PDB file of C-alpha atoms in Angstrom:
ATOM      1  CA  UNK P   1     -26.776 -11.552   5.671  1.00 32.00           C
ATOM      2  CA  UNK P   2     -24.753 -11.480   8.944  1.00 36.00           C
ATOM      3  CA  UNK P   3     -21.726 -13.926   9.174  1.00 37.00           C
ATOM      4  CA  UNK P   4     -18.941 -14.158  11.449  1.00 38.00           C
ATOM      5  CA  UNK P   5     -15.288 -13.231  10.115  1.00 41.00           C
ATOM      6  CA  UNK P   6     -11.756 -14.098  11.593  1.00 39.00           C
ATOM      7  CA  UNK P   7      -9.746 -11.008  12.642  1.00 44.00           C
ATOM      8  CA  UNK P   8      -6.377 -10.447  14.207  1.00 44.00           C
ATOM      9  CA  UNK P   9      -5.965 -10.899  18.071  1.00 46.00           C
ATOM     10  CA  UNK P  10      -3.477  -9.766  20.556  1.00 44.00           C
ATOM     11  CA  UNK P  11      -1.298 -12.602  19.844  1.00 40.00           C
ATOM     12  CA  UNK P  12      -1.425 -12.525  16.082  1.00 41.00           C
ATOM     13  CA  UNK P  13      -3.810 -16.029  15.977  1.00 40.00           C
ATOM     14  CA  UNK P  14      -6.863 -15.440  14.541  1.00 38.00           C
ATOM     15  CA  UNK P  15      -9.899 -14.668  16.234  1.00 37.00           C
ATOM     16  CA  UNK P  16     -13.875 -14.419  15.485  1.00 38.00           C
ATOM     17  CA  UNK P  17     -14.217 -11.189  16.340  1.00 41.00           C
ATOM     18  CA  UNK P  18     -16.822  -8.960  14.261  1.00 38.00           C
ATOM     19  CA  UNK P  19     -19.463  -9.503  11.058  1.00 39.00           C
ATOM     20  CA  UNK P  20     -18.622  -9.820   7.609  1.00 40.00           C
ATOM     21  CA  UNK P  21     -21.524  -8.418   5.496  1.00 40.00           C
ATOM     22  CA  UNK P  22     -21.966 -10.599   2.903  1.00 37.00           C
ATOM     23  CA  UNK P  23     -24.541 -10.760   0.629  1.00 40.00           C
ATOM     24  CA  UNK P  24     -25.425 -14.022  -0.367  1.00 40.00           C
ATOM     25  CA  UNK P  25     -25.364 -13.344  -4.272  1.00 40.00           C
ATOM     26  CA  UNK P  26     -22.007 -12.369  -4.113  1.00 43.00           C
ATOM     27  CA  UNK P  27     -20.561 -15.487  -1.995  1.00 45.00           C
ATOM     28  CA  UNK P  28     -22.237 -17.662  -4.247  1.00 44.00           C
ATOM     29  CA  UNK P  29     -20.413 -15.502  -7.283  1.00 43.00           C
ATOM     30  CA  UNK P  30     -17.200 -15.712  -5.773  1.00 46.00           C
ATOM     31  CA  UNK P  31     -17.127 -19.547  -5.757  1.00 49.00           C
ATOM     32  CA  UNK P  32     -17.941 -19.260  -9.178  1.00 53.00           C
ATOM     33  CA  UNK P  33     -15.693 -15.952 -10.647  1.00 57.00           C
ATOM     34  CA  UNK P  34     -12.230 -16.125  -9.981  1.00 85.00           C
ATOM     35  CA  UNK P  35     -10.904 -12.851 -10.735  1.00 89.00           C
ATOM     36  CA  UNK P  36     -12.683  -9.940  -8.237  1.00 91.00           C
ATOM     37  CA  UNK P  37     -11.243  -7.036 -10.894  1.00 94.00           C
ATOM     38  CA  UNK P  38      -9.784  -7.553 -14.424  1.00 94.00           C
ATOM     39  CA  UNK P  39      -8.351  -4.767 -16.616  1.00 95.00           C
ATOM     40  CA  UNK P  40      -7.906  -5.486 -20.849  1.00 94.00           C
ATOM     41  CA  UNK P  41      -7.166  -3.390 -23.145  1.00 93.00           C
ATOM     42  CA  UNK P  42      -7.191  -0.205 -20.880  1.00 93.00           C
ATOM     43  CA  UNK P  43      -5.706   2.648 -21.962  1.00 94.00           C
ATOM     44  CA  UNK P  44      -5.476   6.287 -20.500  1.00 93.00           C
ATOM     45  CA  UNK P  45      -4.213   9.839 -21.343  1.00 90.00           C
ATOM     46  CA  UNK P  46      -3.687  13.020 -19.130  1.00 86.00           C
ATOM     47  CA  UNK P  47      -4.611  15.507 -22.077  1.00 83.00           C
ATOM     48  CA  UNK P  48      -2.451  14.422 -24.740  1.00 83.00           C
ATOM     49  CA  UNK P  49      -0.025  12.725 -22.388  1.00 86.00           C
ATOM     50  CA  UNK P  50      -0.406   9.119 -22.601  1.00 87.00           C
ATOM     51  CA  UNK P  51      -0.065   7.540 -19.149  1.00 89.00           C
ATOM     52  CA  UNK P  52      -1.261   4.097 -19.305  1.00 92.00           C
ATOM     53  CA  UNK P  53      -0.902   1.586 -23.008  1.00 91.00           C
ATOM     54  CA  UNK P  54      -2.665  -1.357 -22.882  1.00 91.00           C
ATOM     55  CA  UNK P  55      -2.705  -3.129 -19.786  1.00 92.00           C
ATOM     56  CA  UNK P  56      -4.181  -6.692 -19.199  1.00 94.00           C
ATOM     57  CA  UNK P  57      -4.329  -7.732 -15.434  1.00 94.00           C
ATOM     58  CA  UNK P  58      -6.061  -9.440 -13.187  1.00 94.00           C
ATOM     59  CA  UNK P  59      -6.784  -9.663  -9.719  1.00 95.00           C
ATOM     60  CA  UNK P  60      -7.872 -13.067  -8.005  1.00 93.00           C
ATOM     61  CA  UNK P  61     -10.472 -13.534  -4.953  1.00 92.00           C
ATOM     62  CA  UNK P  62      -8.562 -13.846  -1.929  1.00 91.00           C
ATOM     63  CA  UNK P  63      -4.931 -12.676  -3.224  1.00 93.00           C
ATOM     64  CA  UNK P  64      -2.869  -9.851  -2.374  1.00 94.00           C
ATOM     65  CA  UNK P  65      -1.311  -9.044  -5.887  1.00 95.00           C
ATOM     66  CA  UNK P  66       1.435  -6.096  -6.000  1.00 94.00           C
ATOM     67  CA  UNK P  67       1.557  -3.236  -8.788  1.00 94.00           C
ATOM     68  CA  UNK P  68       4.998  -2.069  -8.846  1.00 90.00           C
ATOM     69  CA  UNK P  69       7.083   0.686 -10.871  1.00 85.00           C
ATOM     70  CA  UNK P  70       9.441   3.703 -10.156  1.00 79.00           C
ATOM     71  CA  UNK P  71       7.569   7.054  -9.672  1.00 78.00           C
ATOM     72  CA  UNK P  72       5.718   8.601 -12.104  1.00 76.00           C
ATOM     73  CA  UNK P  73       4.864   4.464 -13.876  1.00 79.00           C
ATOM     74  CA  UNK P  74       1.024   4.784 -13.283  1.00 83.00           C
ATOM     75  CA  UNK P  75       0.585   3.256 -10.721  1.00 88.00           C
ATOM     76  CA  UNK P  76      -1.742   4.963  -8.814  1.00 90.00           C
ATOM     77  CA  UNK P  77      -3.712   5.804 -11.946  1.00 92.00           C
ATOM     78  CA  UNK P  78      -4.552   2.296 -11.982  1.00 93.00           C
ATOM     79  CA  UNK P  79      -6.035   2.600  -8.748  1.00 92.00           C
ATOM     80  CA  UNK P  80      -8.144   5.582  -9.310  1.00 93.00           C
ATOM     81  CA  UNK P  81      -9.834   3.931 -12.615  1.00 94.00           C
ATOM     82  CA  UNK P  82     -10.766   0.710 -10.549  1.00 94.00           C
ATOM     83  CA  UNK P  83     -12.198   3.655  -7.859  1.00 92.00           C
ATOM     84  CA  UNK P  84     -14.006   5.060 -10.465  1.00 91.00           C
ATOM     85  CA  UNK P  85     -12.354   8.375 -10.661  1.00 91.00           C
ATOM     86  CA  UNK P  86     -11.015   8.335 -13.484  1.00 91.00           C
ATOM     87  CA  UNK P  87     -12.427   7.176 -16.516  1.00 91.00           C
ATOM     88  CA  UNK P  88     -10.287   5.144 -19.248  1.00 92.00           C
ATOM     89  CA  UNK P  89     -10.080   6.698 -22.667  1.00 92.00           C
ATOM     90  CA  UNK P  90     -10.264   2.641 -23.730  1.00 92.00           C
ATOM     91  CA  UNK P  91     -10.459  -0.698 -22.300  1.00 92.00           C
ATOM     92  CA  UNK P  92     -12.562  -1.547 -19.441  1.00 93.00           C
ATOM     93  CA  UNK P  93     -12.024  -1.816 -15.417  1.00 94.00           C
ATOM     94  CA  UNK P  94     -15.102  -4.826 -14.550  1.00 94.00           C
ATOM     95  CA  UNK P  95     -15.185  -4.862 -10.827  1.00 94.00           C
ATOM     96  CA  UNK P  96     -17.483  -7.858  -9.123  1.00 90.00           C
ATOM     97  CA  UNK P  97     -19.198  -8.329 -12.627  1.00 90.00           C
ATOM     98  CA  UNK P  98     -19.551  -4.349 -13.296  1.00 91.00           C
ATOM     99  CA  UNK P  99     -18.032  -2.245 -15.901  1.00 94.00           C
ATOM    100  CA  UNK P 100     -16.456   0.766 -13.521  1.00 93.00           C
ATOM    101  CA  UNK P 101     -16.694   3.832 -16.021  1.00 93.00           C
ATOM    102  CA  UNK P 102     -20.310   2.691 -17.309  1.00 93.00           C
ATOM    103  CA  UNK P 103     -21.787   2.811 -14.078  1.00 92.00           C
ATOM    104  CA  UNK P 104     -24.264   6.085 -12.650  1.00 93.00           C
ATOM    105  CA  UNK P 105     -23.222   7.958  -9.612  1.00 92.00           C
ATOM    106  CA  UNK P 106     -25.585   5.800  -7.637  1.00 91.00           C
ATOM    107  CA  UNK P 107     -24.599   2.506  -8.807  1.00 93.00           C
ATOM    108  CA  UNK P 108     -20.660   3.688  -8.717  1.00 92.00           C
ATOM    109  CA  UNK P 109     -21.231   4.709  -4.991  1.00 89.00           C
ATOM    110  CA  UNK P 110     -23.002   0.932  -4.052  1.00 89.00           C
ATOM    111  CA  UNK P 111     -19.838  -0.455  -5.699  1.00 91.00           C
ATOM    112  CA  UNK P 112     -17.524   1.777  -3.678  1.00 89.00           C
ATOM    113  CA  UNK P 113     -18.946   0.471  -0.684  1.00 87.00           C
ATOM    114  CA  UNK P 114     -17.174  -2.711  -1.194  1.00 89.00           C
ATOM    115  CA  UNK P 115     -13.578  -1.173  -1.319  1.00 90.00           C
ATOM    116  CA  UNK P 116     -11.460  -0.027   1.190  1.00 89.00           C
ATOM    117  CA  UNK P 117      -8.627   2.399   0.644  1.00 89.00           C
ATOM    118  CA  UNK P 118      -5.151   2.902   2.314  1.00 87.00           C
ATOM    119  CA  UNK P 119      -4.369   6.658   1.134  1.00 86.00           C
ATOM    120  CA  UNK P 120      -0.396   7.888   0.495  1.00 79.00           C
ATOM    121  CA  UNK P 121       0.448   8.579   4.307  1.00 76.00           C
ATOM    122  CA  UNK P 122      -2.825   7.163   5.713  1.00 75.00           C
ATOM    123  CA  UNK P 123      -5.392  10.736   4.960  1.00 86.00           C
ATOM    124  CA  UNK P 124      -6.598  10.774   8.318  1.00 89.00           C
ATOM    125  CA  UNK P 125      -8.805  13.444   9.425  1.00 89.00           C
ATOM    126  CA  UNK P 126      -6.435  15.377  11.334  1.00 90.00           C
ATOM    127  CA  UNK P 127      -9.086  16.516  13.579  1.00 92.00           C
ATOM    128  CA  UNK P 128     -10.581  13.901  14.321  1.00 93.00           C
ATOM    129  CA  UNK P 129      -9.728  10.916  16.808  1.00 94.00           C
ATOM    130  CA  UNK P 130      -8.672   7.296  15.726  1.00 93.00           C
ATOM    131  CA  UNK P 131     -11.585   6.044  17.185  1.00 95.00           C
ATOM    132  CA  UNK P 132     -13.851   8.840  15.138  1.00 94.00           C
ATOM    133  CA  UNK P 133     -11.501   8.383  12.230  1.00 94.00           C
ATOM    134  CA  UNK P 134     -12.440   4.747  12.203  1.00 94.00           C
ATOM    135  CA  UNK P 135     -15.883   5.322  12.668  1.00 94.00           C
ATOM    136  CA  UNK P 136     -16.762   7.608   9.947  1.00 92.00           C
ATOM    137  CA  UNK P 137     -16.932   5.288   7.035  1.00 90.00           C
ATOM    138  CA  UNK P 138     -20.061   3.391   9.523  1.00 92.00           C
ATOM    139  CA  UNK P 139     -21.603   6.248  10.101  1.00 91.00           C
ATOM    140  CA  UNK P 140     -21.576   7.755   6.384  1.00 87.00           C
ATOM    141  CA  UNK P 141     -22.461   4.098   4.462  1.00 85.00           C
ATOM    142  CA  UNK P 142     -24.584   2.207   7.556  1.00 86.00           C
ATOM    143  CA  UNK P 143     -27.641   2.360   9.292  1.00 88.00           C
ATOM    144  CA  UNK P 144     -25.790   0.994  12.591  1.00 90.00           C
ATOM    145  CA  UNK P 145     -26.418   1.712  16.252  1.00 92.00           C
ATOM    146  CA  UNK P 146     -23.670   3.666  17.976  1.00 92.00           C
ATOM    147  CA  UNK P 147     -23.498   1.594  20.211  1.00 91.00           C
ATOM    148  CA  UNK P 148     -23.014  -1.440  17.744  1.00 92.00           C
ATOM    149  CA  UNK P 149     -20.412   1.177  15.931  1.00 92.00           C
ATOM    150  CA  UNK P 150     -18.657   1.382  18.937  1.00 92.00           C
ATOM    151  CA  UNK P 151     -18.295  -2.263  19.075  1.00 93.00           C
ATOM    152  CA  UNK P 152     -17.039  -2.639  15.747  1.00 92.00           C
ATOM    153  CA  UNK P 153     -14.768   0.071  15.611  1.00 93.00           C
ATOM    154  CA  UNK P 154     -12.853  -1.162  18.539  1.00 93.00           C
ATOM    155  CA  UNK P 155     -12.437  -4.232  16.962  1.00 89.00           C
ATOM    156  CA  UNK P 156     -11.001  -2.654  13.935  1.00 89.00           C
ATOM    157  CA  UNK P 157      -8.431  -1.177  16.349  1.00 91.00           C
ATOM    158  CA  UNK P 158      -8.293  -4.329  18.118  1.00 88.00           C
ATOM    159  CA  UNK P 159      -6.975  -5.500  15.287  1.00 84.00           C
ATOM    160  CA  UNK P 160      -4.385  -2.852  14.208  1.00 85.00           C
ATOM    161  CA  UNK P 161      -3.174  -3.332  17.720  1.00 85.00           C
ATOM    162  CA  UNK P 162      -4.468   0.137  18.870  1.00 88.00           C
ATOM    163  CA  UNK P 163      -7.505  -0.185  20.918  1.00 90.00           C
ATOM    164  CA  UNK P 164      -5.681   1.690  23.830  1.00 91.00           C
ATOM    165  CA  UNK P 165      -4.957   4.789  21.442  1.00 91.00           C
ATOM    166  CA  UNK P 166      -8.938   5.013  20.253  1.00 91.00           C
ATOM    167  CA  UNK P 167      -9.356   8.590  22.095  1.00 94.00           C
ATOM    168  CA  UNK P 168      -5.833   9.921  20.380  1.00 93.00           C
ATOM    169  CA  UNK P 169      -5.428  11.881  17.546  1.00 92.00           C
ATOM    170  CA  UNK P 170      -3.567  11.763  14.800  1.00 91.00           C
ATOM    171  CA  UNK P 171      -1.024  14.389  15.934  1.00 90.00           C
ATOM    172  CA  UNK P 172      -0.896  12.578  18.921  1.00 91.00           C
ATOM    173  CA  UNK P 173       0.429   9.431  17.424  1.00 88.00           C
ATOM    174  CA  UNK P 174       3.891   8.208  15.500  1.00 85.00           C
ATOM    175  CA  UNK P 175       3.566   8.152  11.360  1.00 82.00           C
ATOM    176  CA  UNK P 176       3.387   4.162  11.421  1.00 82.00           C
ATOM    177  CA  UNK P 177       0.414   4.320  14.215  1.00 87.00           C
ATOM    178  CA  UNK P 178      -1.768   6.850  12.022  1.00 88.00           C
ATOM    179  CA  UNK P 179      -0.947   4.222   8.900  1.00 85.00           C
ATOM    180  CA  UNK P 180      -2.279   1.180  11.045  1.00 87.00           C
ATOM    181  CA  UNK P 181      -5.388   3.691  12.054  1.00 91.00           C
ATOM    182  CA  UNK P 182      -6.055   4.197   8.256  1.00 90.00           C
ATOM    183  CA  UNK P 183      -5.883   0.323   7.568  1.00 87.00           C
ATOM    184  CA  UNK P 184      -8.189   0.017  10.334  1.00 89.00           C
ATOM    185  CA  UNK P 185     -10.798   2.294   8.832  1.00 91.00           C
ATOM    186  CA  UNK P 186     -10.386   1.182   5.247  1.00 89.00           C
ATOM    187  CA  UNK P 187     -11.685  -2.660   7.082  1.00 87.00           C
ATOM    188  CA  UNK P 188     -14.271  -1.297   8.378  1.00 89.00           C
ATOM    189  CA  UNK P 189     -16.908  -1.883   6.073  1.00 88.00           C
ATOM    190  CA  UNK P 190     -14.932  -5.677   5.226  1.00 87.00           C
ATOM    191  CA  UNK P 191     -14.740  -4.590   2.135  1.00 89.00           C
ATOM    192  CA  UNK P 192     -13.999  -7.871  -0.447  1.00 91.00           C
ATOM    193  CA  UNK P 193     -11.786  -5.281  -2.469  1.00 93.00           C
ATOM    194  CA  UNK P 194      -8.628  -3.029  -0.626  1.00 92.00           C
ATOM    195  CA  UNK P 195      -6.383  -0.567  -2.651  1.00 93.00           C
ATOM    196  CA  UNK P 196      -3.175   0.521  -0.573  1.00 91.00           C
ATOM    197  CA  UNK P 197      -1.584   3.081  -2.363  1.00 90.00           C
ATOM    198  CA  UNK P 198       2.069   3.153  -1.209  1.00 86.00           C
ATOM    199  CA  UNK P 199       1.638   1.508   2.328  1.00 85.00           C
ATOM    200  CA  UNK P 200       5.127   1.998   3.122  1.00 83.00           C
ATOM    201  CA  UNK P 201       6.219   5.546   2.448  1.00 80.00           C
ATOM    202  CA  UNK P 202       8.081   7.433   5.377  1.00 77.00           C
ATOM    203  CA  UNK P 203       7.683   4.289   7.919  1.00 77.00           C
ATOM    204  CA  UNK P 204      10.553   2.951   9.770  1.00 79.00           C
ATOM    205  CA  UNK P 205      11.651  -0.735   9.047  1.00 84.00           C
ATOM    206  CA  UNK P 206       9.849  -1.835  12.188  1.00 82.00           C
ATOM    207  CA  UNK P 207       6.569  -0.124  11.157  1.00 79.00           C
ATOM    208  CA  UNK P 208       7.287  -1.423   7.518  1.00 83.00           C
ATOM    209  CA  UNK P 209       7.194  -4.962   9.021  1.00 85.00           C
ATOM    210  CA  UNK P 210       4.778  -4.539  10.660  1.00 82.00           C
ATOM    211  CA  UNK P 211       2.499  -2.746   8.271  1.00 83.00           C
ATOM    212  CA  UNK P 212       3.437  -5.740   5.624  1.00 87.00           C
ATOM    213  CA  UNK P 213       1.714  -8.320   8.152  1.00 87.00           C
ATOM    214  CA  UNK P 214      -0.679  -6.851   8.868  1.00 84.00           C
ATOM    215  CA  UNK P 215      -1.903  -6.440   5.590  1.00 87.00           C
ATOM    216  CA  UNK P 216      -1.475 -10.114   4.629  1.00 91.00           C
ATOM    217  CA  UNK P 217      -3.113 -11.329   7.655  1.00 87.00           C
ATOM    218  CA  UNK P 218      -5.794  -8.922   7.342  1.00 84.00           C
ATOM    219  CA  UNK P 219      -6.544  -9.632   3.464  1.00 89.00           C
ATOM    220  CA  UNK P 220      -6.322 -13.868   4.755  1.00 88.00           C
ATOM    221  CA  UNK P 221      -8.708 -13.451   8.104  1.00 84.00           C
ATOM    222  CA  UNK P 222     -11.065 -11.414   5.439  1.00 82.00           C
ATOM    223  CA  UNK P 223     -11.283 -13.501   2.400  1.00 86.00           C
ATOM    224  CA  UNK P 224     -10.998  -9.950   0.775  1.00 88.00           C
ATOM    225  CA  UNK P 225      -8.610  -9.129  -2.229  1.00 93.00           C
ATOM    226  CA  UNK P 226      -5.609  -6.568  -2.065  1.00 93.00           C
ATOM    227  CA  UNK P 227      -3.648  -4.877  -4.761  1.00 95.00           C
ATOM    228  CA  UNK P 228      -0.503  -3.215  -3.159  1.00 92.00           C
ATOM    229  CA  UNK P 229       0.702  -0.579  -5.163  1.00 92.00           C
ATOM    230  CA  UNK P 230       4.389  -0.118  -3.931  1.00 88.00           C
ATOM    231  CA  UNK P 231       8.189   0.423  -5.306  1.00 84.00           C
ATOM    232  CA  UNK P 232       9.109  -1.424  -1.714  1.00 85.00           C
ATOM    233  CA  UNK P 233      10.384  -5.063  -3.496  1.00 87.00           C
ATOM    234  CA  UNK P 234      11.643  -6.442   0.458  1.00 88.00           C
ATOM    235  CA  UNK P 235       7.846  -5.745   1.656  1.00 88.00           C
ATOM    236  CA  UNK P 236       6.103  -6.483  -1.124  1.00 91.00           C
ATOM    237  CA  UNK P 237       7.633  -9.445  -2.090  1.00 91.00           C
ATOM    238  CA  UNK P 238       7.593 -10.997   1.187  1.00 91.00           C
ATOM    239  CA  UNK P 239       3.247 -10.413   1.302  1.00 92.00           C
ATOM    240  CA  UNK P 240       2.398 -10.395  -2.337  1.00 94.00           C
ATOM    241  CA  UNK P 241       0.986 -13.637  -4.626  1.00 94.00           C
ATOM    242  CA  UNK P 242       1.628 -12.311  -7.734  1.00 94.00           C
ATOM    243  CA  UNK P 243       3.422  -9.215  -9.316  1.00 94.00           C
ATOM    244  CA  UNK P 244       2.752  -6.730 -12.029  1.00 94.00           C
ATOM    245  CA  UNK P 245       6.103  -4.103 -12.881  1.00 91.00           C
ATOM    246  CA  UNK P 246       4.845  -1.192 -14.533  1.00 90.00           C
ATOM    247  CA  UNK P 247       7.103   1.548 -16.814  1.00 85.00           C
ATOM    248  CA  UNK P 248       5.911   4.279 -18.834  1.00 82.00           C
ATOM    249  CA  UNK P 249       2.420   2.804 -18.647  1.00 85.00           C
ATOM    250  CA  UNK P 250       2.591  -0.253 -19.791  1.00 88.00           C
ATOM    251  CA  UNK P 251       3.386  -4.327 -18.124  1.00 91.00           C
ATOM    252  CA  UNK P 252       7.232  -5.208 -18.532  1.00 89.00           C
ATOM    253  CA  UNK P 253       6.525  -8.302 -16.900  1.00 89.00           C
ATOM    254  CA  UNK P 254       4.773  -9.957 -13.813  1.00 90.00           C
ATOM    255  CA  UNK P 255       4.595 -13.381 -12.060  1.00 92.00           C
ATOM    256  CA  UNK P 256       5.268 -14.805  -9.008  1.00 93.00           C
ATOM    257  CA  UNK P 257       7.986 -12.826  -6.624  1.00 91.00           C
ATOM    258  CA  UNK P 258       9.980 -16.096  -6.705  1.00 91.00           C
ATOM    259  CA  UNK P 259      10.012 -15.770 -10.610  1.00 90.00           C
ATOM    260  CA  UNK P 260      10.280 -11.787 -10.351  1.00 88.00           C
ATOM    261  CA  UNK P 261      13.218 -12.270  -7.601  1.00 88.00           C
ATOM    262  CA  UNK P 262      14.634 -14.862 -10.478  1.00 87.00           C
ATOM    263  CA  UNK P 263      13.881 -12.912 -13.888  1.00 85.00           C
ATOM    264  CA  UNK P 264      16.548 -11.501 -16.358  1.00 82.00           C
ATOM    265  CA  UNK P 265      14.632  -9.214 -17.406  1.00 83.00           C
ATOM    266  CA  UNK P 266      16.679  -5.882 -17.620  1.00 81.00           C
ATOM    267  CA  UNK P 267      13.749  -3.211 -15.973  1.00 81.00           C
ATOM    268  CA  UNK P 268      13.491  -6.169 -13.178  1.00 83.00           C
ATOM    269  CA  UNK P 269      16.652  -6.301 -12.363  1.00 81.00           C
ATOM    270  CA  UNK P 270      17.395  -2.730 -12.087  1.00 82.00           C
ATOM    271  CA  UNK P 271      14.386  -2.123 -10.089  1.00 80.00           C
ATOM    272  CA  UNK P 272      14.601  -4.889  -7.949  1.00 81.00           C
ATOM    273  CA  UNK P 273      18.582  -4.860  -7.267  1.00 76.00           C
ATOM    274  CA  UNK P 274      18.187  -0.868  -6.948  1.00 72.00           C
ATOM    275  CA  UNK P 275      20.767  -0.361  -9.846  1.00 71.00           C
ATOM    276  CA  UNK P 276      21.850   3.504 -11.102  1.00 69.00           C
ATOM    277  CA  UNK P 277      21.314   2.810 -14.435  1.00 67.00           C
ATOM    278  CA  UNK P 278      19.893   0.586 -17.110  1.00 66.00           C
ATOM    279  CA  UNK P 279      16.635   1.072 -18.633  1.00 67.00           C
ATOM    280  CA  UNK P 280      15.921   3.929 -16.642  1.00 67.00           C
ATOM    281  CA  UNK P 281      18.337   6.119 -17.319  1.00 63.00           C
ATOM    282  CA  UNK P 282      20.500   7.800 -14.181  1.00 62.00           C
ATOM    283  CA  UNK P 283      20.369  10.849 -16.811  1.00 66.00           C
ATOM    284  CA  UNK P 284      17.414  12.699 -17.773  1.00 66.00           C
ATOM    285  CA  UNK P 285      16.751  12.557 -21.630  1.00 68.00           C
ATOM    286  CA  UNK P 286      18.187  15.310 -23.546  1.00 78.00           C
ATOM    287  CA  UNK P 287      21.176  17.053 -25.317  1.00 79.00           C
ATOM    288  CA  UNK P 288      24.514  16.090 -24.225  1.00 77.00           C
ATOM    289  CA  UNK P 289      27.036  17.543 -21.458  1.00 78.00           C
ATOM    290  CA  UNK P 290      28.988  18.393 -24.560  1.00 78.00           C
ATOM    291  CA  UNK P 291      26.566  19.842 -26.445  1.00 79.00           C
ATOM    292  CA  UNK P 292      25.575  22.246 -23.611  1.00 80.00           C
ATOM    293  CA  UNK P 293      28.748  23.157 -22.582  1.00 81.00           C
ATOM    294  CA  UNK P 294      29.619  23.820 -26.648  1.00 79.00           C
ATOM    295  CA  UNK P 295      32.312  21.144 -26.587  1.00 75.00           C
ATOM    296  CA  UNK P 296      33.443  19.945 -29.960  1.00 66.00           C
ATOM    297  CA  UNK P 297      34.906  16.609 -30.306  1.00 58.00           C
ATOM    298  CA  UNK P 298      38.741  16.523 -31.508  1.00 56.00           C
ATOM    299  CA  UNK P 299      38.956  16.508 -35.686  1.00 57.00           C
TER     300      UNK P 299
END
């Protein structure tokens, strides 16, 4: 079923500009389901490394909800189990109804078709124009004319603000342009579901801003739901409805970024006021300066 969607114009108002593919199952659904993907009780290990303990979370129709952590938190992990990548060694990942690691390859790949994903510096094919770049999600998962691709993938650009650099590639562009190019193709199925894993890395502050709106206008204009996985707190606290902080695989706390902004927690207030030290350590666990340098303390 073929209904009209709102996208971004020129002058940042919102537009009807392309088709949302909707099927009519799943609108009914989503009046009915709040959450589009909830996590309980998941659980993960790299080998006998344990990278993820536990996690409840939950990820509302229409929000844009923020995963945050230093490096190394699992963060991304989280993103690849809701892909279906990874499998969780307990727990579940139920996406639109569906339990993630139970599903076949076929049944994983229908699912897949409903999520869009911003890659770590955007993953273009280097290759390949913006315009082509955009286009090859159509081509792979739809039946479409090219000349109805054509129509849709300008829009997509159209909406990114770079209609006028279709024909470029991504050599040929600035770092912030390919990252709007990559948003444009992870729309272009209108997914309901979009993962951005670290949206913000390497941009400028004007590409940051812009990148930021972009993503909550897109996710509003869409009806879709985002999780932005991030360690930027000025972006992703200025788009973001709600707020999970990961460390060493597991939820230290989450809310609102009004409450997060406001908390006394001690991992959220090191994090989010960028201090040296606290409860990640400036130091790297281990022996002591003393101890390696053979220092004795004074009898």
């Amino acid at each position: 079923m073929l209904l009209p969607f709102a996208c971004i114009g020129e002058k940042g108002c919102l537009q009807r500009l392309a088709f949302l593919h909707y099927n009519t199952t799943l609108k009914i659904m989503s009046l009915c389901v709040p959450n589009l993907v909830e996590i309980r009780d998941l659980h993960f290990d790299y080998g006998e490394r344990p990278i993820l303990s536990g996690l409840h979370m939950d990820f509302p129709r229409g929000k844009v909800v923020a995963v945050m952590g230093g490096s190394g938190s699992g963060k991304t992990t989280v993103l690849r189990l809701i892909g279906g990548q990874l499998a969780p060694k307990s727990g579940s990942v139920n996406v639109a109804g569906q339990i993630v690691h139970t599903l076949d390859t076929e049944a994983l790949y229908r699912l897949r078709r409903k999520m869009g994903m911003l890659f770590q510096h955007g993953a273009l094919f280097t290759d390949l124009t913006a315009f082509e770049n955009v286009a090859f999600p159509l081509r792979e998962h739809t039946d479409l004319t090219e000349e109805l691709i054509r129509d849709l993938v300008l829009i997509k650009l159209q909406a990114v603000g770079l209609r006028n650099a279709a024909q470029m590639k991504p050599g040929e562009i600035s770092g912030g342009m390919g990252r709007r190019v990559a948003l444009a193709r992870a729309i272009a199925l209108d997914p309901e579901l979009i993962m951005y894993d670290e949206p913000f890395a390497g941009l400028d502050p004007i590409s940051m801003g812009v990148a930021a709106n972009l993503i909550r206008n897109l996710n509003d204009a869409l009806g879709s739901t985002s999780i932005l996985v991030s360690h930027d707190v000025h972006e992703c606290f200025a788009i973001a409805d709600y707020v999970y902080f990961l460390s060493a695989g597991t939820i230290v706390a989450s809310g609102t970024p009004a409450e997060m902004l406001a908390s006394s927690h001690p991992y959220v207030k090191q994090f989010v006021n960028a201090e040296a030290d606290g409860p990640v350590p400036f130091h790297y666990p281990g022996k002591s300066l003393a101890e390696d340098l053979c220092l004795r303390a004074p009898q």
